[in-house]
Short mmCIF file of C-alpha atoms in Angstrom, two decimals:
data_model
loop_
_atom_site.label_atom_id
_atom_site.label_comp_id
_atom_site.label_asym_id
_atom_site.label_seq_id
_atom_site.Cartn_x
_atom_site.Cartn_y
_atom_site.Cartn_z
CA MET A 26 13.76 25.19 -61.05
CA THR A 27 16.53 22.74 -61.96
CA ILE A 28 18.03 19.80 -60.62
CA SER A 29 21.97 20.44 -60.78
CA SER A 30 23.39 18.49 -58.24
CA THR A 31 23.09 15.04 -57.56
CA THR A 32 24.23 15.24 -53.74
CA VAL A 33 21.26 13.82 -51.46
CA ARG A 34 23.22 13.16 -48.10
CA ASN A 35 25.54 15.11 -45.60
CA SER A 36 27.46 13.57 -43.48
CA TYR A 37 29.80 14.93 -40.41
CA SER A 38 31.76 13.75 -37.08
CA GLY A 39 30.01 14.66 -33.84
CA ASP A 40 32.52 16.34 -31.50
CA GLY A 41 30.25 17.34 -28.72
CA SER A 42 29.98 21.04 -28.97
CA THR A 43 28.99 21.62 -32.65
CA THR A 44 24.90 21.58 -32.67
CA ALA A 45 24.65 23.16 -36.37
CA PHE A 46 25.37 20.79 -39.54
CA ASN A 47 24.23 21.73 -43.26
CA TYR A 48 22.55 19.80 -45.96
CA THR A 49 23.33 21.26 -49.44
CA PHE A 50 20.28 19.60 -51.42
CA LYS A 51 16.90 21.14 -51.86
CA ILE A 52 14.17 19.76 -50.11
CA PHE A 53 10.31 20.77 -50.42
CA GLU A 54 9.22 20.68 -46.60
CA ASN A 55 10.77 19.67 -43.35
CA SER A 56 9.71 15.91 -43.87
CA ASP A 57 11.66 15.48 -46.77
CA LEU A 58 14.76 15.43 -44.65
CA GLU A 59 15.75 12.31 -42.20
CA VAL A 60 18.47 12.90 -39.54
CA ILE A 61 20.11 10.08 -38.32
CA LEU A 62 22.82 9.83 -35.56
CA ARG A 63 24.98 6.31 -36.32
CA THR A 64 27.19 5.09 -33.73
CA ASP A 65 30.41 4.73 -35.43
CA SER A 66 31.71 1.29 -33.16
CA THR A 67 28.69 -0.24 -33.93
CA GLY A 68 27.01 0.82 -37.02
CA SER A 69 23.60 0.81 -35.32
CA GLU A 70 21.67 4.10 -36.78
CA THR A 71 19.01 6.51 -34.47
CA VAL A 72 16.52 8.24 -36.74
CA GLN A 73 16.10 11.45 -35.11
CA THR A 74 12.74 13.45 -34.75
CA ILE A 75 12.08 17.01 -35.34
CA THR A 76 11.22 19.69 -32.39
CA THR A 77 12.66 16.68 -29.80
CA HIS A 78 15.88 16.26 -31.15
CA TYR A 79 16.77 18.87 -33.87
CA THR A 80 15.24 21.93 -35.19
CA MET A 81 15.71 23.34 -38.73
CA THR A 82 15.67 25.32 -41.61
CA GLY A 83 15.81 25.64 -45.08
CA ALA A 84 12.81 23.70 -46.65
CA GLY A 85 12.15 25.16 -50.05
CA ASN A 86 15.58 26.45 -50.32
CA ALA A 87 17.93 25.20 -53.46
CA ASN A 88 20.55 25.32 -51.74
CA GLY A 89 19.57 23.69 -48.46
CA GLY A 90 19.57 24.46 -44.66
CA THR A 91 20.71 23.93 -41.44
CA VAL A 92 19.74 21.34 -38.79
CA THR A 93 20.55 22.54 -35.09
CA PHE A 94 20.67 19.84 -32.64
CA VAL A 95 19.08 20.14 -28.86
CA THR A 96 22.12 18.55 -27.66
CA ALA A 97 25.52 18.40 -29.45
CA PRO A 98 26.48 14.67 -30.83
CA ALA A 99 29.28 13.06 -29.33
CA SER A 100 32.36 11.97 -30.49
CA GLY A 101 32.31 8.95 -32.34
CA ILE A 102 28.66 9.56 -33.58
CA THR A 103 28.14 10.15 -37.05
CA VAL A 104 25.43 12.78 -38.39
CA VAL A 105 23.74 11.61 -41.48
CA LEU A 106 21.47 13.93 -43.27
CA ARG A 107 20.06 12.09 -46.11
CA ARG A 108 16.67 13.42 -48.60
CA ALA A 109 13.99 11.57 -47.95
CA ILE A 110 11.38 12.65 -51.08
CA PRO A 111 8.08 10.44 -50.79
CA GLN A 112 7.76 8.20 -53.31
CA THR A 113 4.44 9.32 -54.24
CA GLN A 114 2.57 11.53 -57.34
CA ALA A 115 0.21 14.16 -56.30
CA ILE A 116 0.11 16.24 -59.53
CA ASP A 117 -3.35 16.19 -60.78
CA TYR A 118 -3.92 17.54 -64.22
CA ILE A 119 -7.80 18.71 -65.23
CA ALA A 120 -8.95 18.69 -68.78
CA ASN A 121 -9.13 21.72 -70.76
CA ASP A 122 -7.06 23.86 -67.51
CA PRO A 123 -4.39 26.19 -69.16
CA PHE A 124 -0.85 24.08 -68.01
CA PRO A 125 0.23 24.46 -64.55
CA ALA A 126 3.99 25.08 -65.15
CA GLU A 127 4.99 25.11 -61.59
CA SER A 128 3.15 22.24 -60.61
CA HIS A 129 4.35 20.28 -63.56
CA GLU A 130 8.14 21.47 -62.87
CA GLU A 131 8.03 20.50 -59.05
CA GLY A 132 6.60 17.22 -60.38
CA LEU A 133 9.53 16.37 -62.77
CA ASP A 134 12.11 17.49 -59.73
CA ARG A 135 10.18 15.87 -57.40
CA ALA A 136 11.00 12.62 -59.85
CA MET A 137 14.25 13.29 -60.18
CA MET A 138 15.06 13.87 -56.65
CA THR A 139 13.67 10.28 -55.69
CA LEU A 140 15.51 8.51 -58.81
CA GLN A 141 18.95 10.53 -56.99
CA GLN A 142 17.43 8.74 -53.71
CA VAL A 143 17.79 5.60 -55.15
CA GLN A 144 21.19 5.54 -56.95
CA GLU A 145 22.21 7.09 -53.56
CA GLU A 146 21.20 3.73 -51.84
CA VAL A 147 22.54 1.78 -54.57
CA THR A 148 25.66 2.70 -54.20
CA ARG A 149 25.76 2.06 -51.36
CA SER A 150 24.62 -1.65 -51.16
CA ILE A 151 26.77 -4.65 -51.69
#
């Protein structure tokens, strides 16, 4: 796969009735997505927990997926869906094995995603 988008975060305004929100970027597994509710008036953020606060679809899909909350976020709440790929490297090449193109490409994708995450944080900083 190629990484052809620099999107690593989607934000939505809660309205008290909408429960489903789309994320528009690839993640590899459910734990690669951080779901945050931000109170607009104070800026305080609360990280949500999968299965307790929401369910999700789309892990592994290049176009993203959907987060569905158990309870609709209220008006005055911003829903933030942010990629959170771990900053680790798990690929281990074995000498004299055939070249593992699939896992190599996934490693490159993960590295680019991590760079994009860092850039998103730098862009938000002072």
